[in-house]
Short mmCIF file of N, CA, C and O in Angstrom, two decimals:
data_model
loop_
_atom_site.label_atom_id
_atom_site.label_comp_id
_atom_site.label_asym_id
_atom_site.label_seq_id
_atom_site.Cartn_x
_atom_site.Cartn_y
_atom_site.Cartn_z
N UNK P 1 0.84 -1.17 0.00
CA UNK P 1 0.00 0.00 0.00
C UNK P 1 0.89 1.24 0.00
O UNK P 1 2.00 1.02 0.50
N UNK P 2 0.72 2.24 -0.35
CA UNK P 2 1.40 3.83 -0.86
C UNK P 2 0.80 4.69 -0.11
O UNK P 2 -0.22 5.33 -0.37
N UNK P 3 1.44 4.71 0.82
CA UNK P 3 0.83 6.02 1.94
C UNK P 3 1.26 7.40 1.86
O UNK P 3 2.49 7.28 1.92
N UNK P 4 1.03 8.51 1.78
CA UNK P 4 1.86 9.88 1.66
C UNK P 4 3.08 9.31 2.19
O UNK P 4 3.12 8.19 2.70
N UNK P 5 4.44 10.38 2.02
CA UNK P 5 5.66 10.36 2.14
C UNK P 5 5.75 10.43 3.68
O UNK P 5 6.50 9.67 4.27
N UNK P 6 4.81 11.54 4.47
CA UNK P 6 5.28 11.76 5.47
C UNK P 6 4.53 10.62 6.28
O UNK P 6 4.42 10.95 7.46
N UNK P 7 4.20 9.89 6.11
CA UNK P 7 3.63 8.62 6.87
C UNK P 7 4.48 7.82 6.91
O UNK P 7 4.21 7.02 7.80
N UNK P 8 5.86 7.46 6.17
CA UNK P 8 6.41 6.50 6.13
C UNK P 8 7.89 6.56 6.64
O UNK P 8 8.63 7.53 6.50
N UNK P 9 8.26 5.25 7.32
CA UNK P 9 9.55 5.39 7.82
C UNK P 9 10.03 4.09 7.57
O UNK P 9 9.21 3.20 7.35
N UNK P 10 11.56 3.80 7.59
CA UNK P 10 12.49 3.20 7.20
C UNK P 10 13.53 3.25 7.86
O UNK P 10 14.43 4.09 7.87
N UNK P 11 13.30 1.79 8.71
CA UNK P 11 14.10 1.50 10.17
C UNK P 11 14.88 0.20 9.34
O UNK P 11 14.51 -0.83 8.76
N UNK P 12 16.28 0.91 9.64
CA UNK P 12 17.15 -0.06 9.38
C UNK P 12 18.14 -0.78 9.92
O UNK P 12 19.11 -0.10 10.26
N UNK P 13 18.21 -1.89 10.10
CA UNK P 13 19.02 -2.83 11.44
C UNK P 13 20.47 -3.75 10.73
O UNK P 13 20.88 -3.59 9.58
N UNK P 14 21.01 -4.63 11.69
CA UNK P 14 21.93 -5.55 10.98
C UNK P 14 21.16 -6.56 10.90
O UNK P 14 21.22 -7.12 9.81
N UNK P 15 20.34 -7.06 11.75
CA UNK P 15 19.28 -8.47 11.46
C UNK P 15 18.18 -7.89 11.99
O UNK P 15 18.04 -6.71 12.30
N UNK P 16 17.02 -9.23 12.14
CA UNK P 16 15.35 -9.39 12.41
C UNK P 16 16.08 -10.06 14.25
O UNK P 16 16.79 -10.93 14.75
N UNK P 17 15.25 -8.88 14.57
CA UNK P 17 15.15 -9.01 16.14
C UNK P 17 14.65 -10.44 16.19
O UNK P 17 13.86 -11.06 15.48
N UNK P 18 15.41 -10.80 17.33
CA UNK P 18 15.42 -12.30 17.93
C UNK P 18 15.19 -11.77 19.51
O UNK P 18 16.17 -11.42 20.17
N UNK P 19 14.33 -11.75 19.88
CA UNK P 19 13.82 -11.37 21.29
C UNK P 19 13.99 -12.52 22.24
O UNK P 19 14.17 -12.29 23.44
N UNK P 20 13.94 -13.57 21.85
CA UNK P 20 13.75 -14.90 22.58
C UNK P 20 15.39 -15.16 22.75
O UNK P 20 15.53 -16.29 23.22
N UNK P 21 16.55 -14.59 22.56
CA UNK P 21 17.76 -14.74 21.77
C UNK P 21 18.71 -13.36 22.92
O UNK P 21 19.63 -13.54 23.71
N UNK P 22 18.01 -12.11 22.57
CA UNK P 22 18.95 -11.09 22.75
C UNK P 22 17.56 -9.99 23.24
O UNK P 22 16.47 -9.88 22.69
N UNK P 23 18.15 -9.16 24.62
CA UNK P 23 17.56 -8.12 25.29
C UNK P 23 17.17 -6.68 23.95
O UNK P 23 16.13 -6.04 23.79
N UNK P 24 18.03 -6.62 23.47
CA UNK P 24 18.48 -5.72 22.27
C UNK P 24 17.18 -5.97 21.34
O UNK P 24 16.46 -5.02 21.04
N UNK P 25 17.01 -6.71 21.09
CA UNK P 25 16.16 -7.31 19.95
C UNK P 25 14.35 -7.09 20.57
O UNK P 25 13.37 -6.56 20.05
N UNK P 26 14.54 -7.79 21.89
CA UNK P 26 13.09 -7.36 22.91
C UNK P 26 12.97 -5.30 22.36
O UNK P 26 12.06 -4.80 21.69
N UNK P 27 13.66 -4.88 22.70
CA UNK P 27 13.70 -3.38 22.68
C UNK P 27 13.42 -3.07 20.94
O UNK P 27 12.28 -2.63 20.78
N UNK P 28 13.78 -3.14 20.33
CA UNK P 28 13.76 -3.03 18.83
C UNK P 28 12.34 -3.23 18.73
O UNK P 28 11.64 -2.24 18.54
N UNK P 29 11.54 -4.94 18.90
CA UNK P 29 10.39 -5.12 18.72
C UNK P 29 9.56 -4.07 18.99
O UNK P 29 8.67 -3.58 18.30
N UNK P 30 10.04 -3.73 20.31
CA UNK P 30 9.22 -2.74 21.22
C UNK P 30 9.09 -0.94 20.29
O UNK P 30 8.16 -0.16 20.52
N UNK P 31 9.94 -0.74 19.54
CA UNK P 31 10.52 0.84 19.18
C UNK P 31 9.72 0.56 18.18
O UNK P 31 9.12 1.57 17.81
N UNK P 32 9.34 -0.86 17.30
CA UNK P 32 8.74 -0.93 15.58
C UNK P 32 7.17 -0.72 16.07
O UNK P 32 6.36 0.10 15.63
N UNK P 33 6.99 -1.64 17.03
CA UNK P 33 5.29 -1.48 17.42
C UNK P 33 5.09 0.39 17.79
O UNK P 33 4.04 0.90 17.38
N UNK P 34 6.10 1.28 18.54
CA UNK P 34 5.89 2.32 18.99
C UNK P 34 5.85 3.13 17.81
O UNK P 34 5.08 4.09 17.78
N UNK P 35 6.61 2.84 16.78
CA UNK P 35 6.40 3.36 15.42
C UNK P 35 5.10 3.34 14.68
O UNK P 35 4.32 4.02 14.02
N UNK P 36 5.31 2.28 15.13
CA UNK P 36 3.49 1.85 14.09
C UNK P 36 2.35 2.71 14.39
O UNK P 36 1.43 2.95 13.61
N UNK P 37 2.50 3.34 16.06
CA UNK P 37 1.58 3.92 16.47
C UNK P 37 1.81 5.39 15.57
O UNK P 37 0.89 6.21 15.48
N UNK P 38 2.94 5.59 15.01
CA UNK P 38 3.11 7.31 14.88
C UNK P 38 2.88 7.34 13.20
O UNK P 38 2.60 8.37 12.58
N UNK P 39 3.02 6.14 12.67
CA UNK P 39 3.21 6.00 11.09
C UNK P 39 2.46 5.26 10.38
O UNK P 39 2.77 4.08 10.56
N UNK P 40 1.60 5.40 9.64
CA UNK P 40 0.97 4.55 8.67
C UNK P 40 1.94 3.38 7.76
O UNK P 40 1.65 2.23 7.40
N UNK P 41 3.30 4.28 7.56
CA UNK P 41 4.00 2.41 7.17
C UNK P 41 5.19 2.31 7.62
O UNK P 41 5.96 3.26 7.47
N UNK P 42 5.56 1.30 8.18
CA UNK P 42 6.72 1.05 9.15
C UNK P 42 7.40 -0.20 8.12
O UNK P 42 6.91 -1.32 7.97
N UNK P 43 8.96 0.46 7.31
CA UNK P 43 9.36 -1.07 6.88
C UNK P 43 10.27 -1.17 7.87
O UNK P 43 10.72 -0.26 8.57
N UNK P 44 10.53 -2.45 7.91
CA UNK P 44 12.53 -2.47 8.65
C UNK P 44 13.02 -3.40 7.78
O UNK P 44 12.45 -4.43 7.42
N UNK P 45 14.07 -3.00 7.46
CA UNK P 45 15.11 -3.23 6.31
C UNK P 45 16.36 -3.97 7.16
O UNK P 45 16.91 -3.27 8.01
N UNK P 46 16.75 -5.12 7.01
CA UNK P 46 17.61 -5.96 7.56
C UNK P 46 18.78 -5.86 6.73
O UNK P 46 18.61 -5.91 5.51
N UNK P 47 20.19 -5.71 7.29
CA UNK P 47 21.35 -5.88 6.36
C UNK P 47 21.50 -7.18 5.96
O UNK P 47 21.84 -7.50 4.82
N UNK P 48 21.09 -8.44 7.44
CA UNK P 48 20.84 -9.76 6.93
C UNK P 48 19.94 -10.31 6.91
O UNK P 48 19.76 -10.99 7.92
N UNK P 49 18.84 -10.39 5.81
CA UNK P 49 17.90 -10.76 6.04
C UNK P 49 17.43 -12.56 5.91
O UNK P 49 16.28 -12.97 5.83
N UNK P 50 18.22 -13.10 5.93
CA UNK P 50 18.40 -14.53 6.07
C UNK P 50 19.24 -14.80 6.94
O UNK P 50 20.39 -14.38 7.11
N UNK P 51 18.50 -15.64 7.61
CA UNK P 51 19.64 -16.16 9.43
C UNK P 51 20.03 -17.72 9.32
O UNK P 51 19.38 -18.58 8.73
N UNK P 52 21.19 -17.88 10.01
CA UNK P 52 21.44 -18.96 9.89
C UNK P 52 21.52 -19.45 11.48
O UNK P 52 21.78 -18.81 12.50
N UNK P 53 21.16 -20.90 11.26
CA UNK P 53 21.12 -21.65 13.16
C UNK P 53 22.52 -21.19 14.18
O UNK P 53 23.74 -21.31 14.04
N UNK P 54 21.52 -20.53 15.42
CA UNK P 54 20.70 -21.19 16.01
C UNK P 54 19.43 -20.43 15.44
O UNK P 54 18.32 -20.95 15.57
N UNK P 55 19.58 -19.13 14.77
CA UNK P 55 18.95 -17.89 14.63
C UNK P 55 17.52 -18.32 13.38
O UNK P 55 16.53 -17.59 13.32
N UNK P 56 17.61 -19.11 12.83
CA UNK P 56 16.80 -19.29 12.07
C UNK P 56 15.25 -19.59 11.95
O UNK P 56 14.49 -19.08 11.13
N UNK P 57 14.83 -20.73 13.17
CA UNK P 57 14.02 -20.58 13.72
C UNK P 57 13.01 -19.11 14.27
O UNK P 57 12.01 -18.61 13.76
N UNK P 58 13.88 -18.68 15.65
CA UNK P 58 13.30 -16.93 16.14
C UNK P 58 13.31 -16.84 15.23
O UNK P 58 12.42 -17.65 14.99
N UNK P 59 13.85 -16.19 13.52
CA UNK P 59 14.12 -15.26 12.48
C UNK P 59 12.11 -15.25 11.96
O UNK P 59 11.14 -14.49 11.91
N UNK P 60 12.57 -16.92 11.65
CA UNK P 60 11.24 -16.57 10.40
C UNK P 60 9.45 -16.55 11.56
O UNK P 60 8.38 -16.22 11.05
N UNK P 61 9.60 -17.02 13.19
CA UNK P 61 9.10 -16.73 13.93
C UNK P 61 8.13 -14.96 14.23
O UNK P 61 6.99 -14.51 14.28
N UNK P 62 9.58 -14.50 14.35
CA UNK P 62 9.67 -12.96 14.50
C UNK P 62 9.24 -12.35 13.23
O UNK P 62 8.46 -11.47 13.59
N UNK P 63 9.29 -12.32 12.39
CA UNK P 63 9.27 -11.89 11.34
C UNK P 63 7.98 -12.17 10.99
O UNK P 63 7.37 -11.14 10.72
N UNK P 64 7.25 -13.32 10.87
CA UNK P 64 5.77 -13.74 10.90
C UNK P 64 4.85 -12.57 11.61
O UNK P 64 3.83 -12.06 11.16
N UNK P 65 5.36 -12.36 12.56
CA UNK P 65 4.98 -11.42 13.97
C UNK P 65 4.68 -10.37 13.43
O UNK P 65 3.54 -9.93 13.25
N UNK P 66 6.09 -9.73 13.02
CA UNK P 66 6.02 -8.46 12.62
C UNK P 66 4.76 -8.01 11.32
O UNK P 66 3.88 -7.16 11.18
N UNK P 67 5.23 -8.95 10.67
CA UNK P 67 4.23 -8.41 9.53
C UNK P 67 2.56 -8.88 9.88
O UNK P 67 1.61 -8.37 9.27
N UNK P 68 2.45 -9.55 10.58
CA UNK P 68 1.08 -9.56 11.11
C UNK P 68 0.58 -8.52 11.58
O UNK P 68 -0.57 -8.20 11.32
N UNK P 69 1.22 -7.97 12.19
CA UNK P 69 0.92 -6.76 13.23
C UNK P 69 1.28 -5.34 11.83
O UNK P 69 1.12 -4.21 12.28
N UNK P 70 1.61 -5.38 10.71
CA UNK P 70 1.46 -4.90 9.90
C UNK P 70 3.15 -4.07 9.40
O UNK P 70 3.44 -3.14 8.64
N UNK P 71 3.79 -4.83 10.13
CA UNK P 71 5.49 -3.84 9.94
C UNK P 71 5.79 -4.85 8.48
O UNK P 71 5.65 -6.06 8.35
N UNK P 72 6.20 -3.89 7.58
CA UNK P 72 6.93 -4.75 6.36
C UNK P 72 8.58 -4.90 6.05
O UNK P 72 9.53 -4.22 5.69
N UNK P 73 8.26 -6.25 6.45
CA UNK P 73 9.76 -6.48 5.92
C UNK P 73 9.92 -6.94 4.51
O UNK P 73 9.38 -7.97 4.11
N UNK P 74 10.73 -6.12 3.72
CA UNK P 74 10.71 -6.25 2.28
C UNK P 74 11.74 -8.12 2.39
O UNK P 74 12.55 -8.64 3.17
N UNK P 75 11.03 -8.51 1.07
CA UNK P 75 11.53 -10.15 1.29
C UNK P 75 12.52 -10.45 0.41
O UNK P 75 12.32 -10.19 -0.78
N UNK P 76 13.70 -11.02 0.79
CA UNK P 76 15.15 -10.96 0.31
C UNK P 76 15.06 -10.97 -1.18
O UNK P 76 15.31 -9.92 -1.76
N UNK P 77 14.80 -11.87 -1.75
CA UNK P 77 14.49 -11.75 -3.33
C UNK P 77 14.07 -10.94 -4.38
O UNK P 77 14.32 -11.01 -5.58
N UNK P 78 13.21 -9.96 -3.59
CA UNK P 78 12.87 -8.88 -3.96
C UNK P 78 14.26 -7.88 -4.23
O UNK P 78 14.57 -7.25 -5.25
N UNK P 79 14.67 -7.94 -3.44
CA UNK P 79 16.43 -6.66 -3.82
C UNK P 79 17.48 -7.56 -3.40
O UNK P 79 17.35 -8.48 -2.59
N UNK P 80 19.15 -7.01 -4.36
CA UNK P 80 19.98 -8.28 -4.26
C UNK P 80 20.74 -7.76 -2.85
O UNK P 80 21.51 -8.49 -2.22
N UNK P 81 20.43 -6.42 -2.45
CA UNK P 81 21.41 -5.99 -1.27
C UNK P 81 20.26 -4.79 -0.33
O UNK P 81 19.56 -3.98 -0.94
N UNK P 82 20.27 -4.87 0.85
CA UNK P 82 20.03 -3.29 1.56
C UNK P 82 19.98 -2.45 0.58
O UNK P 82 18.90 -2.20 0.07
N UNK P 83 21.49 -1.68 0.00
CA UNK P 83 21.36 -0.66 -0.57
C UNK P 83 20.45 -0.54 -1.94
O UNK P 83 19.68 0.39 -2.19
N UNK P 84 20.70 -1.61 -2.72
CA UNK P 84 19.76 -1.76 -4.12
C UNK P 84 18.36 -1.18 -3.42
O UNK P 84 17.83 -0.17 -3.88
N UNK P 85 17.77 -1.87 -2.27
CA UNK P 85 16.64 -1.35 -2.17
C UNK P 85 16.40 -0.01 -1.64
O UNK P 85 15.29 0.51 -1.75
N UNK P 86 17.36 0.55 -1.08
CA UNK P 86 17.26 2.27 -0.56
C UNK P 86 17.41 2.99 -2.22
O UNK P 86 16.82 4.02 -2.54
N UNK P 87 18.41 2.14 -3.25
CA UNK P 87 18.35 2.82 -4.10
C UNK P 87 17.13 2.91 -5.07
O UNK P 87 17.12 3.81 -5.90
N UNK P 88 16.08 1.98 -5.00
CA UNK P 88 15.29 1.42 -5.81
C UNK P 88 13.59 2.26 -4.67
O UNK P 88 12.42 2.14 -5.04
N UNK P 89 13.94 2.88 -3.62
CA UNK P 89 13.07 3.73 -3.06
C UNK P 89 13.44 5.38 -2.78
O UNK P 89 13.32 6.10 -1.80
N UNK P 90 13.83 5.53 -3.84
CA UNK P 90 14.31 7.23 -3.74
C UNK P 90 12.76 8.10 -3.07
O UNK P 90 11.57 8.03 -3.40
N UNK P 91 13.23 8.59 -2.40
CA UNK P 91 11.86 9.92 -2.07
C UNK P 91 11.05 9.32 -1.63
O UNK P 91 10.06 9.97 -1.95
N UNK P 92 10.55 8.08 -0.82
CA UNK P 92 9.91 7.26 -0.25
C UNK P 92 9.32 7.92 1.23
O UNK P 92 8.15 8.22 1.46
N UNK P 93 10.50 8.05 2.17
CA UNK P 93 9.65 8.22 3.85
C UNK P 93 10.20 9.42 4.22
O UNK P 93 11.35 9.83 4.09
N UNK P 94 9.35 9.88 4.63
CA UNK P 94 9.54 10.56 5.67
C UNK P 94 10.62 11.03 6.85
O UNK P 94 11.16 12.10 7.12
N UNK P 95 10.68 9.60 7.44
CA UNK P 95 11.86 9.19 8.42
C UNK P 95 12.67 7.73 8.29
O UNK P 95 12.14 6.65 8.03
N UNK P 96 13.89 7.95 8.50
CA UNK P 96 15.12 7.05 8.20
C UNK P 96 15.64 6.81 9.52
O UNK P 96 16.18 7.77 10.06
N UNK P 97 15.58 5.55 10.22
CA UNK P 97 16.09 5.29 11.67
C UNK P 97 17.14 4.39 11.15
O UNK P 97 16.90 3.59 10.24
N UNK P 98 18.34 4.52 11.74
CA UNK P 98 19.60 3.49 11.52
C UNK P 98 19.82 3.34 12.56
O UNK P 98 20.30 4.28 13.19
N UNK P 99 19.50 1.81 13.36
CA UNK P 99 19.22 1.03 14.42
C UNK P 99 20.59 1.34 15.13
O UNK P 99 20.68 1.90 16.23
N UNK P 100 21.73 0.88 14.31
CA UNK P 100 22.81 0.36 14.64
C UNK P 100 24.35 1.36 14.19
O UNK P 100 24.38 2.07 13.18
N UNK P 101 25.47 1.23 15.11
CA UNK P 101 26.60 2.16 13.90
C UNK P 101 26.81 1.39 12.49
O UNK P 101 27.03 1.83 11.36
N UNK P 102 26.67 0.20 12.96
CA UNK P 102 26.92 -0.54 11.43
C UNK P 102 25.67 -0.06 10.14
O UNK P 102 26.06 0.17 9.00
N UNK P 103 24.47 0.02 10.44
CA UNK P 103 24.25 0.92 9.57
C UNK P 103 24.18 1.96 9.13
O UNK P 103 24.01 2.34 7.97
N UNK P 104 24.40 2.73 10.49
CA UNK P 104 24.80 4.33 10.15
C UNK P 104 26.05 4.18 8.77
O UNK P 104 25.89 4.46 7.58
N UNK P 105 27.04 3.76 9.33
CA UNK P 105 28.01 3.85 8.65
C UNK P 105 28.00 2.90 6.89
O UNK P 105 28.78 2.86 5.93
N UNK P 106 27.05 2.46 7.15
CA UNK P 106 27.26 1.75 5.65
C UNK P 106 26.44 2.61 4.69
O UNK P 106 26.76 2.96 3.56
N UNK P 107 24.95 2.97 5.62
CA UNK P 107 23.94 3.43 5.00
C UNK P 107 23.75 4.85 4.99
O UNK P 107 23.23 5.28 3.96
N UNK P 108 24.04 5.73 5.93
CA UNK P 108 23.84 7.14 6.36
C UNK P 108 24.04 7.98 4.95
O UNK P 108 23.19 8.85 4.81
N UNK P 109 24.77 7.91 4.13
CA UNK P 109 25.47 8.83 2.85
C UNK P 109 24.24 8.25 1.73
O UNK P 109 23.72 9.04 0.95
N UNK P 110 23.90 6.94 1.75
CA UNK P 110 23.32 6.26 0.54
C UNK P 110 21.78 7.04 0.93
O UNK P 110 20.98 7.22 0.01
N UNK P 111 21.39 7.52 2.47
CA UNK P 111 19.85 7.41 2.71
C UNK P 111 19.50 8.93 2.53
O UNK P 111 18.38 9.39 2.37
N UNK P 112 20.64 9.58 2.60
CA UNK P 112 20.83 11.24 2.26
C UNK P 112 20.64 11.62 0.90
O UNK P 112 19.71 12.27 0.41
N UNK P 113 21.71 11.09 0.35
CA UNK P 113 21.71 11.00 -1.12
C UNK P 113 19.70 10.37 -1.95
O UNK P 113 19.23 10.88 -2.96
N UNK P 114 19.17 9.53 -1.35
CA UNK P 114 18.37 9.11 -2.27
C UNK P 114 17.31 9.58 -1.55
O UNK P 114 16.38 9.93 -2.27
N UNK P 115 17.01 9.80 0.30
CA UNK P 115 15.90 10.64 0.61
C UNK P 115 16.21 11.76 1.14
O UNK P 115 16.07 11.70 2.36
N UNK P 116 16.73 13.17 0.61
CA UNK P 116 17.43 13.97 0.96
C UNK P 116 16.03 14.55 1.74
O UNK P 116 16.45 15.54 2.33
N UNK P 117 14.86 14.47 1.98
CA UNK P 117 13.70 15.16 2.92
C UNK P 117 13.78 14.25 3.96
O UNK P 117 13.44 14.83 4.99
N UNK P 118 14.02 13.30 4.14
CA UNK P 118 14.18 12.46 5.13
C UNK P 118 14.54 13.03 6.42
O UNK P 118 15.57 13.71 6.47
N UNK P 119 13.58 12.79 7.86
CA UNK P 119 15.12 13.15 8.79
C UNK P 119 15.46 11.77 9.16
O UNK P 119 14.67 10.82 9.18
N UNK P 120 16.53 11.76 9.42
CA UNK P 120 17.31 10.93 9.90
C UNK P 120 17.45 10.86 11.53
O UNK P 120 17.63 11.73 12.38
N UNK P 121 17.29 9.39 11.59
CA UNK P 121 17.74 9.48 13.34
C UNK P 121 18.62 8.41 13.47
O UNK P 121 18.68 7.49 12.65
N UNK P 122 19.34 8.52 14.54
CA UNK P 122 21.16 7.43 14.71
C UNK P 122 20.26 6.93 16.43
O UNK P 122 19.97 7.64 17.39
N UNK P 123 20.06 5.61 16.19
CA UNK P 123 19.60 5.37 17.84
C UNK P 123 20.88 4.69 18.64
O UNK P 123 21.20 3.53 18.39
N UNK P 124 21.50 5.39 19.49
CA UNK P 124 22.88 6.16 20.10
C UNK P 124 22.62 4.77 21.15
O UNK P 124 23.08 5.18 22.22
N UNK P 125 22.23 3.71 21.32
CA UNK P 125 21.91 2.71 22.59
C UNK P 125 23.01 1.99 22.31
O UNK P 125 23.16 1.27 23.29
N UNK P 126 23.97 1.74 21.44
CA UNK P 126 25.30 0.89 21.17
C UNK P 126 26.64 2.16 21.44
O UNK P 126 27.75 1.89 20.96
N UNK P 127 26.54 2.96 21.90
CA UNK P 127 27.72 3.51 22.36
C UNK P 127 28.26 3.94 24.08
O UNK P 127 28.92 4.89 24.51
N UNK P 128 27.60 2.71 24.79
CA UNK P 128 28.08 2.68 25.78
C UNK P 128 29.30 2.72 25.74
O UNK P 128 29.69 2.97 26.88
N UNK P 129 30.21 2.59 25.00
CA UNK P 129 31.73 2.64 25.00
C UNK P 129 32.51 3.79 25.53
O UNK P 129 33.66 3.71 25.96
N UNK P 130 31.56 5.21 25.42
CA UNK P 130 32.05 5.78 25.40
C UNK P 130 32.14 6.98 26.51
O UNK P 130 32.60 8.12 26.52
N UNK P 131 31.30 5.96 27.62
CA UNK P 131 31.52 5.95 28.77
C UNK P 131 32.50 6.38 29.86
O UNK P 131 32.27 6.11 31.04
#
């Protein structure tokens, strides 16, 4: 479905939250449902979107979940990489969340470049380091 621009956001992670697996992942679930409340379309875009054991199981579990509850996860076959598909949605959302530094840093320049109205948000919960 094609919702206005400003309805839509594009949350992007390194994998499909495994909640049953990792605390991190419980929280994520939690931030996509809180999204859903603010946005008519919520995708999340996985860098890996195919898991391998023990992860495989939770994967296609979680993921069932999500899109029930109406979050779309675009399905691997559909694009050969992450970026093909940021490139293949120019001018799309609204808002651009990069879960992780690993996607900040892979994706941040590619999500500027193709949704330059976009805002962008960096969710800062992986830099305890710097403590």
């Amino acid at each position: 479905m094609n919702y206005p621009i400003e309805k839509n956001i594009l949350v992007i992670g390194t994998r499909i939250p495994t909640p049953e697996l990792d605390a991190g992942s419980e929280r994520m679930i939690c931030l996509l449902y809180e999204l859903q409340e603010l946005f008519s379309s919520v995708t999340f875009l996985p860098k890996y979107p195919n898991a391998w054991p023990p992860y495989d199981q939770p994967v296609k579990k979680v993921s069932n979940r999500l899109k029930k509850k109406g979050i779309t996860i675009p399905a691997p076959e559909t694009y050969s990489t992450p970026a093909a598909y940021i490139e293949n949605s120019p001018n799309r959302y609204a808002m651009i969340f990069l879960s992780d530094v690993y996607a900040a840093v892979e994706y941040l320049e590619l999500v500027r470049r193709t949704n330059p109205q976009a805002h962008i948000i960096f969710d800062t919960v992986d830099l305890h380091y710097l403590r």
